[in-house]
Short mmCIF file of C-alpha atoms in Angstrom, two decimals:
data_model
loop_
_atom_site.label_atom_id
_atom_site.label_comp_id
_atom_site.label_asym_id
_atom_site.label_seq_id
_atom_site.Cartn_x
_atom_site.Cartn_y
_atom_site.Cartn_z
CA MET A 2 24.55 10.13 -3.84
CA LYS A 3 22.99 13.74 -2.95
CA LEU A 4 19.52 12.50 -3.86
CA HIS A 5 20.13 9.37 -1.60
CA LEU A 6 21.46 11.31 1.26
CA GLU A 7 18.42 13.86 0.76
CA ASN A 8 15.97 11.21 0.76
CA LYS A 9 17.23 9.74 3.94
CA LEU A 10 17.45 12.96 5.81
CA ASN A 11 13.39 13.79 4.54
CA ILE A 12 12.89 9.95 6.00
CA ILE A 13 14.30 11.12 9.30
CA ILE A 14 12.91 14.46 9.75
CA ILE A 15 9.44 13.27 8.73
CA PHE A 16 10.09 10.29 11.35
CA ALA A 17 11.17 12.59 14.42
CA VAL A 18 8.21 15.03 13.43
CA SER A 19 5.97 11.88 13.82
CA LEU A 20 7.38 11.06 17.30
CA LEU A 21 7.44 14.56 18.59
CA LEU A 22 3.61 14.70 17.21
CA ILE A 23 2.47 11.95 19.03
CA VAL A 24 4.18 12.94 22.53
CA PHE A 25 2.40 16.59 21.90
CA LEU A 26 -0.66 14.82 21.36
CA VAL A 27 -0.29 12.36 24.07
CA LEU A 28 -0.01 15.29 26.33
CA LEU A 29 -2.60 17.58 25.56
CA LEU A 30 -5.01 14.88 25.40
CA SER A 31 -4.34 12.05 27.74
CA ASP A 32 -5.29 11.82 31.64
CA THR A 33 -2.61 9.41 31.98
CA PRO A 34 0.28 10.57 29.67
CA ALA A 35 3.14 8.21 31.19
CA LYS A 36 0.73 5.08 31.04
CA THR A 37 -0.53 6.21 27.38
CA LEU A 38 3.02 7.07 26.32
CA PHE A 39 4.43 3.62 27.19
CA PHE A 40 1.51 1.60 25.28
CA PHE A 41 1.96 3.39 22.72
CA PHE A 42 5.51 3.30 21.47
CA ILE A 43 5.84 -0.41 23.53
CA GLY A 44 2.85 -1.74 23.40
CA PRO A 45 3.15 -3.59 20.18
CA PHE A 46 6.12 -5.39 21.26
CA LEU A 47 4.77 -6.39 24.50
CA SER A 48 3.55 -9.75 22.65
CA LEU A 49 3.74 -12.17 19.84
CA PHE A 50 0.37 -11.51 18.94
CA SER A 51 0.68 -7.59 19.11
CA LEU A 52 4.51 -7.80 17.32
CA GLY A 53 2.72 -10.30 14.81
CA ASN A 54 -0.09 -8.34 13.85
CA MET A 55 2.10 -5.18 13.39
CA LEU A 56 4.06 -6.70 11.27
CA ASN A 57 1.01 -8.64 9.31
CA TYR A 58 -0.32 -5.11 8.54
CA VAL A 59 2.75 -4.21 6.87
CA THR A 60 2.47 -6.82 4.33
CA PRO A 61 -0.16 -4.54 2.68
CA LEU A 62 1.94 -0.95 3.30
CA ILE A 63 4.87 -2.78 1.49
CA LEU A 64 2.98 -4.00 -1.62
CA GLY A 65 0.78 -0.42 -1.84
CA GLY A 66 4.30 1.63 -1.40
CA LEU A 67 6.17 -0.90 -4.53
CA ALA A 68 2.36 -0.30 -6.23
CA VAL A 69 2.54 3.75 -5.77
CA THR A 70 6.35 3.98 -6.45
CA ILE A 71 6.61 2.03 -9.66
CA ALA A 72 3.76 3.75 -11.35
CA MET A 73 5.68 7.22 -10.12
CA LYS A 74 8.93 6.62 -11.51
CA ALA A 75 7.41 6.14 -14.75
CA GLY A 76 5.96 9.47 -14.27
CA ASN A 77 2.06 8.31 -13.01
CA LEU A 78 0.33 8.27 -9.97
CA ASN A 79 -1.86 5.71 -8.83
CA LEU A 80 -5.10 7.11 -6.48
CA GLY A 81 -7.23 3.83 -6.93
CA GLY A 82 -5.23 1.13 -4.38
CA GLU A 83 -7.92 0.87 -2.22
CA GLY A 84 -10.33 -0.38 -4.81
CA GLN A 85 -7.82 -1.96 -6.42
CA VAL A 86 -7.23 -4.16 -3.22
CA TYR A 87 -10.48 -4.97 -2.72
CA PHE A 88 -11.29 -5.99 -6.17
CA GLY A 89 -8.16 -8.36 -6.41
CA ALA A 90 -9.40 -9.51 -2.90
CA PHE A 91 -12.80 -10.64 -4.05
CA LEU A 92 -11.55 -12.05 -7.04
CA THR A 93 -8.91 -14.10 -5.79
CA THR A 94 -11.66 -15.23 -2.91
CA ILE A 95 -14.36 -16.26 -5.57
CA ILE A 96 -11.56 -17.90 -7.86
CA ALA A 97 -10.16 -20.00 -5.02
CA LEU A 98 -13.67 -21.35 -3.95
CA ALA A 99 -14.45 -21.85 -7.27
CA LEU A 100 -11.27 -23.98 -7.17
CA SER A 101 -11.41 -25.59 -4.00
CA PRO A 102 -10.68 -29.02 -4.99
CA LEU A 103 -7.43 -27.69 -6.62
CA GLY A 104 -6.15 -26.93 -3.25
CA ALA A 105 -2.84 -25.28 -3.45
CA ILE A 106 -2.32 -25.04 -6.67
CA GLY A 107 -6.29 -23.58 -7.15
CA ALA A 108 -4.86 -20.92 -4.68
CA VAL A 109 -2.19 -19.79 -6.57
CA ILE A 110 -4.04 -19.55 -10.36
CA ALA A 111 -6.58 -17.44 -7.76
CA VAL A 112 -3.56 -15.14 -6.80
CA ILE A 113 -2.32 -14.82 -10.39
CA ALA A 114 -5.86 -14.57 -11.89
CA GLY A 115 -7.00 -12.16 -9.44
CA SER A 116 -4.05 -9.92 -9.48
CA LEU A 117 -3.37 -9.97 -12.86
CA CYS A 118 -7.49 -8.60 -13.73
CA VAL A 119 -6.34 -6.19 -11.29
CA GLY A 120 -3.68 -4.97 -13.57
CA ILE A 121 -5.15 -4.88 -16.47
CA LEU A 122 -7.86 -2.96 -15.11
CA CYS A 123 -5.13 -0.41 -13.89
CA ALA A 124 -3.87 -0.64 -17.23
CA PHE A 125 -6.86 0.67 -18.91
CA CYS A 126 -6.32 4.01 -16.79
CA GLY A 127 -2.92 4.12 -18.62
CA PHE A 128 -4.20 3.34 -21.76
CA CYS A 129 -6.39 6.61 -21.59
CA LYS A 130 -3.82 8.52 -20.31
CA ALA A 131 -1.50 7.37 -23.23
CA LYS A 132 -4.14 7.68 -26.29
CA TRP A 133 -6.35 10.90 -24.99
CA ASN A 134 -3.85 12.56 -22.51
CA THR A 135 -6.67 11.59 -19.69
CA ASN A 136 -5.28 12.25 -16.26
CA GLU A 137 -4.60 8.97 -14.70
CA LEU A 138 -5.29 10.61 -10.78
CA ILE A 139 -8.88 10.53 -11.91
CA THR A 140 -9.33 7.71 -13.53
CA THR A 141 -7.80 5.47 -11.18
CA PHE A 142 -9.83 7.09 -8.15
CA LEU A 143 -12.86 7.35 -9.78
CA LEU A 144 -12.47 3.53 -10.94
CA SER A 145 -12.22 2.59 -7.40
CA CYS A 146 -14.78 5.31 -6.66
CA ALA A 147 -17.13 2.95 -8.79
CA ILE A 148 -16.01 -0.59 -7.66
CA ILE A 149 -16.02 -0.51 -3.91
CA PRO A 150 -19.94 -0.08 -4.44
CA ILE A 151 -20.28 -3.22 -6.78
CA ILE A 152 -18.38 -5.32 -4.72
CA ASN A 153 -20.02 -4.35 -1.53
CA TYR A 154 -23.42 -5.23 -3.62
CA LEU A 155 -21.99 -8.60 -4.86
CA ILE A 156 -20.44 -9.70 -0.96
CA THR A 157 -23.82 -8.53 0.83
CA GLY A 158 -26.02 -9.68 -2.32
CA PRO A 159 -24.74 -12.96 -4.31
CA PHE A 160 -22.00 -14.01 -2.35
CA MET A 161 -22.82 -13.39 1.11
CA ASP A 162 -22.45 -16.14 3.64
CA SER A 163 -25.26 -17.12 5.56
CA GLN A 164 -23.31 -18.71 7.52
CA THR A 165 -21.71 -16.09 9.75
CA SER A 166 -22.19 -12.76 11.10
CA LEU A 167 -19.63 -10.87 9.18
CA LEU A 168 -20.87 -8.95 6.06
CA SER A 169 -18.52 -11.25 3.78
CA THR A 170 -18.53 -14.26 1.70
CA ALA A 171 -17.71 -17.87 2.24
CA LYS A 172 -14.40 -19.02 3.45
CA ILE A 173 -11.89 -20.50 1.75
CA THR A 174 -10.79 -24.44 2.47
CA GLU A 175 -7.90 -24.49 4.73
CA SER A 176 -5.44 -25.54 2.24
CA MET A 177 -5.63 -22.80 0.37
CA ARG A 178 -4.50 -20.70 2.93
CA LEU A 179 -0.79 -19.21 3.68
CA PRO A 180 0.91 -20.39 6.86
CA LEU A 181 1.28 -18.83 9.80
CA LEU A 182 4.53 -17.84 10.91
CA LEU A 183 3.48 -16.79 14.12
CA LYS A 184 0.72 -18.83 15.31
CA GLN A 185 -0.28 -16.58 18.04
CA SER A 186 -0.60 -13.92 15.73
CA LYS A 187 -2.38 -13.35 12.21
CA LEU A 188 1.42 -12.65 10.72
CA ASN A 189 1.79 -15.22 7.73
CA ALA A 190 3.54 -16.08 4.51
CA GLY A 191 2.42 -13.25 3.39
CA PHE A 192 4.89 -10.76 4.75
CA LEU A 193 7.70 -13.16 3.19
CA ILE A 194 6.36 -12.29 -0.02
CA ALA A 195 5.79 -8.70 0.27
CA LEU A 196 9.65 -8.88 1.16
CA VAL A 197 10.87 -10.31 -1.69
CA PHE A 198 9.33 -7.88 -4.53
CA VAL A 199 11.15 -5.28 -2.49
CA PRO A 200 14.65 -6.41 -4.26
CA VAL A 201 12.55 -7.17 -7.42
CA ILE A 202 10.78 -4.22 -8.05
CA HIS A 203 14.54 -2.79 -6.78
CA LEU A 204 16.65 -4.29 -9.66
CA PHE A 205 13.52 -3.71 -11.99
CA LEU A 206 14.14 -0.02 -12.01
CA ASN A 207 17.95 0.20 -11.85
CA LYS A 208 18.95 -2.69 -13.56
CA SER A 209 16.52 -3.36 -16.43
CA LYS A 210 16.29 -1.73 -19.61
CA MET A 211 12.62 -0.90 -19.10
CA GLY A 212 13.36 -0.09 -15.47
CA TYR A 213 15.37 2.43 -17.11
CA GLU A 214 12.94 3.80 -19.58
CA PHE A 215 10.23 4.62 -16.66
CA ARG A 216 12.76 6.11 -14.45
CA ILE A 217 13.81 8.32 -17.84
CA THR A 218 10.37 8.87 -18.68
CA GLY A 219 9.29 9.83 -14.99
CA MET A 220 11.95 12.62 -14.65
CA ASN A 221 11.67 14.10 -18.23
CA GLU A 222 8.58 12.63 -20.72
CA LEU A 223 10.12 15.23 -23.60
CA PHE A 224 13.36 13.99 -23.38
CA ALA A 225 12.72 10.37 -23.20
CA ARG A 226 10.15 10.68 -26.09
CA TYR A 227 13.06 12.24 -27.96
CA GLY A 228 15.54 9.77 -26.92
CA GLY A 229 13.05 6.99 -28.73
CA ILE A 230 11.50 5.55 -25.65
CA ASN A 231 8.06 4.49 -25.75
CA THR A 232 6.83 6.49 -23.46
CA LYS A 233 3.35 5.57 -24.21
CA LEU A 234 3.62 1.93 -23.87
CA ASN A 235 5.67 2.22 -20.64
CA THR A 236 2.62 4.19 -19.10
CA VAL A 237 0.07 1.55 -19.68
CA VAL A 238 2.97 -1.15 -18.63
CA SER A 239 3.85 1.17 -15.55
CA MET A 240 0.20 1.31 -14.45
CA ALA A 241 -0.51 -2.41 -15.30
CA MET A 242 2.27 -3.58 -12.49
CA SER A 243 1.07 -1.25 -9.77
CA GLY A 244 -2.48 -2.39 -9.94
CA THR A 245 -0.97 -5.69 -10.07
CA LEU A 246 0.71 -5.34 -7.04
CA TYR A 247 -2.45 -3.65 -5.21
CA GLY A 248 -4.03 -6.86 -6.49
CA LEU A 249 -1.46 -8.82 -4.69
CA ALA A 250 -2.06 -6.97 -1.59
CA GLY A 251 -5.63 -7.90 -1.58
CA SER A 252 -4.74 -11.84 -2.30
CA ILE A 253 -2.61 -11.88 0.42
CA ALA A 254 -5.58 -10.44 2.28
CA VAL A 255 -7.53 -13.21 1.62
CA LEU A 256 -5.15 -16.18 1.79
CA GLY A 257 -3.29 -15.04 4.40
CA THR A 258 -5.59 -12.93 7.21
CA TYR A 259 -9.20 -12.88 6.65
CA HIS A 260 -9.30 -16.59 4.14
CA ALA A 261 -12.68 -13.97 2.85
CA ALA A 262 -13.71 -11.45 0.80
CA ILE A 263 -15.12 -9.07 4.09
CA LYS A 264 -16.79 -5.51 3.05
CA GLU A 265 -14.78 -3.06 2.99
CA PHE A 266 -11.60 -4.08 4.78
CA SER A 267 -9.21 -2.31 2.51
CA ALA A 268 -10.95 0.93 3.52
CA GLY A 269 -7.29 3.64 3.95
CA LEU A 270 -4.97 1.40 2.72
CA GLY A 271 -4.78 2.90 -0.84
CA TRP A 272 -3.70 6.18 1.09
CA SER A 273 -1.67 4.48 3.31
CA GLY A 274 0.28 2.71 0.76
CA LEU A 275 0.87 6.11 -1.15
CA THR A 276 1.87 7.57 2.63
CA VAL A 277 4.44 4.68 2.32
CA ALA A 278 5.89 5.53 -0.86
CA LEU A 279 5.97 9.69 -0.24
CA ILE A 280 7.60 8.72 3.07
CA ALA A 281 10.40 6.56 1.18
CA GLY A 282 10.71 9.05 -1.46
CA PHE A 283 9.53 6.35 -4.21
CA SER A 284 12.81 4.15 -3.03
CA PRO A 285 11.80 0.53 -3.33
CA VAL A 286 14.13 -0.10 -0.64
CA SER A 287 12.87 2.17 2.16
CA VAL A 288 9.59 1.32 1.65
CA ILE A 289 10.23 -1.33 3.84
CA PRO A 290 11.25 0.74 7.35
CA CYS A 291 8.82 2.81 5.79
CA ALA A 292 5.80 0.46 6.13
CA ILE A 293 7.25 -0.58 9.73
CA PHE A 294 7.32 3.09 11.13
CA LEU A 295 3.39 3.32 9.83
CA ALA A 296 2.29 0.19 11.07
CA TRP A 297 3.79 0.88 14.40
CA ILE A 298 1.75 4.11 14.61
CA ASN A 299 -1.24 2.48 13.87
CA SER A 300 -0.59 -0.63 16.12
CA GLY A 301 0.77 1.67 19.02
CA ALA A 302 -2.24 4.02 18.62
CA ARG A 303 -4.81 0.64 19.23
CA ALA A 304 -2.52 -0.48 22.38
CA ALA A 305 -2.78 2.78 23.71
CA MET A 306 -6.81 3.01 23.36
CA GLN A 307 -7.39 -0.79 24.55
CA ASN A 308 -4.76 0.33 27.67
CA THR A 309 -5.55 3.67 28.71
CA GLY A 310 -8.54 5.32 27.14
CA LEU A 311 -6.81 7.22 24.19
CA THR A 312 -9.15 7.39 21.21
CA TYR A 313 -7.48 5.55 17.94
CA GLU A 314 -8.03 9.03 15.86
CA ILE A 315 -4.80 10.16 17.55
CA ALA A 316 -3.04 7.97 15.21
CA ILE A 317 -5.23 9.55 11.44
CA ILE A 318 -3.92 12.59 12.83
CA VAL A 319 0.20 11.53 12.82
CA GLU A 320 -0.53 9.53 9.61
CA ALA A 321 -2.15 13.14 8.04
CA VAL A 322 0.46 14.94 8.99
CA ILE A 323 2.96 12.19 7.84
CA PHE A 324 1.47 12.15 4.38
CA MET A 325 1.22 16.55 4.07
CA LEU A 326 4.97 16.63 4.97
CA SER A 327 5.48 13.88 2.60
CA ALA A 328 3.51 15.53 -0.09
CA SER A 329 5.04 19.19 0.50
CA SER A 330 8.63 17.42 0.28
CA LEU A 331 7.37 15.63 -3.27
CA ILE A 332 6.35 19.24 -4.26
CA LYS A 333 9.52 21.01 -3.45
CA ASN A 334 11.25 18.57 -5.47
CA ILE A 335 9.12 18.93 -8.48
CA SER A 336 9.16 22.59 -8.49
CA PHE A 337 13.02 22.50 -7.63
CA ASN A 338 13.37 19.98 -11.27
CA LYS A 339 11.15 22.35 -13.19
CA ARG A 340 12.88 25.25 -12.37
CA LYS A 341 16.31 23.73 -12.97
CA GLY A 342 15.31 22.01 -16.50
#
């Protein structure tokens, strides 16, 4: 109970500091601070287009936050989110294009295949840790760095669509696309899919045997091992699930938003997902408000930039401060647990 209260307090503090920082930066940098603050805070809600696009950006943040959370609960940290989202999107696109005659069934197959392939890739990083004690932060990050240029080459080379001015693959057929929830915006059914995964992951971690083993392993791997828990298997499985969720985020981005794999569209999504998980204190339920908050800052900065000329970098600064505050809170908790142990 105390842990839940402390987690909620940390979230409130981070939200409050972020809002104060936004006000301070706007007063410092803007020639029209009142107008800028209005568009920053209210801009994302002024139209269905802005609101829908903000909520659409919440989708990959929720899935990314859950991906980091489920790995962290088992004592692992997945830093390869950007490449994994990108890989999942590319695989889903290629498979969907190949299965175009199957329509919606082909889309389902493409999503499952694309997401699972990313899960297998991430499971390899978990296997390296379980087998040789290789640091998963390094392996996931390096694999992501290696995957991105390869996919860039494939998108701008063999699979590039010559009929568009974008650096992207051909678009999937309309029968494979997710239905829109707000037709004035890009908000689609992928948002609902992401929301469904929140209680699923919550129940898995708190009500299932393997979820219990994940949590015990994450809190004290040595104790879990002495208790008969197969910590190595949990490492591989948790990393596989984390990669699958990141891959699903990429699949939904293709089927719901972009309808093609666009070069480097996933830039920053891995770190944003990690930030959401950090703010939420690795609580699946808390991922939703934290993802909405981060998406609101992103959308507010864009609205202020479009209407007042304030640079978008203000959102990057605020997100960086949020990341630092969240990470410092995590480090403090880890240090406290080690001293207590």
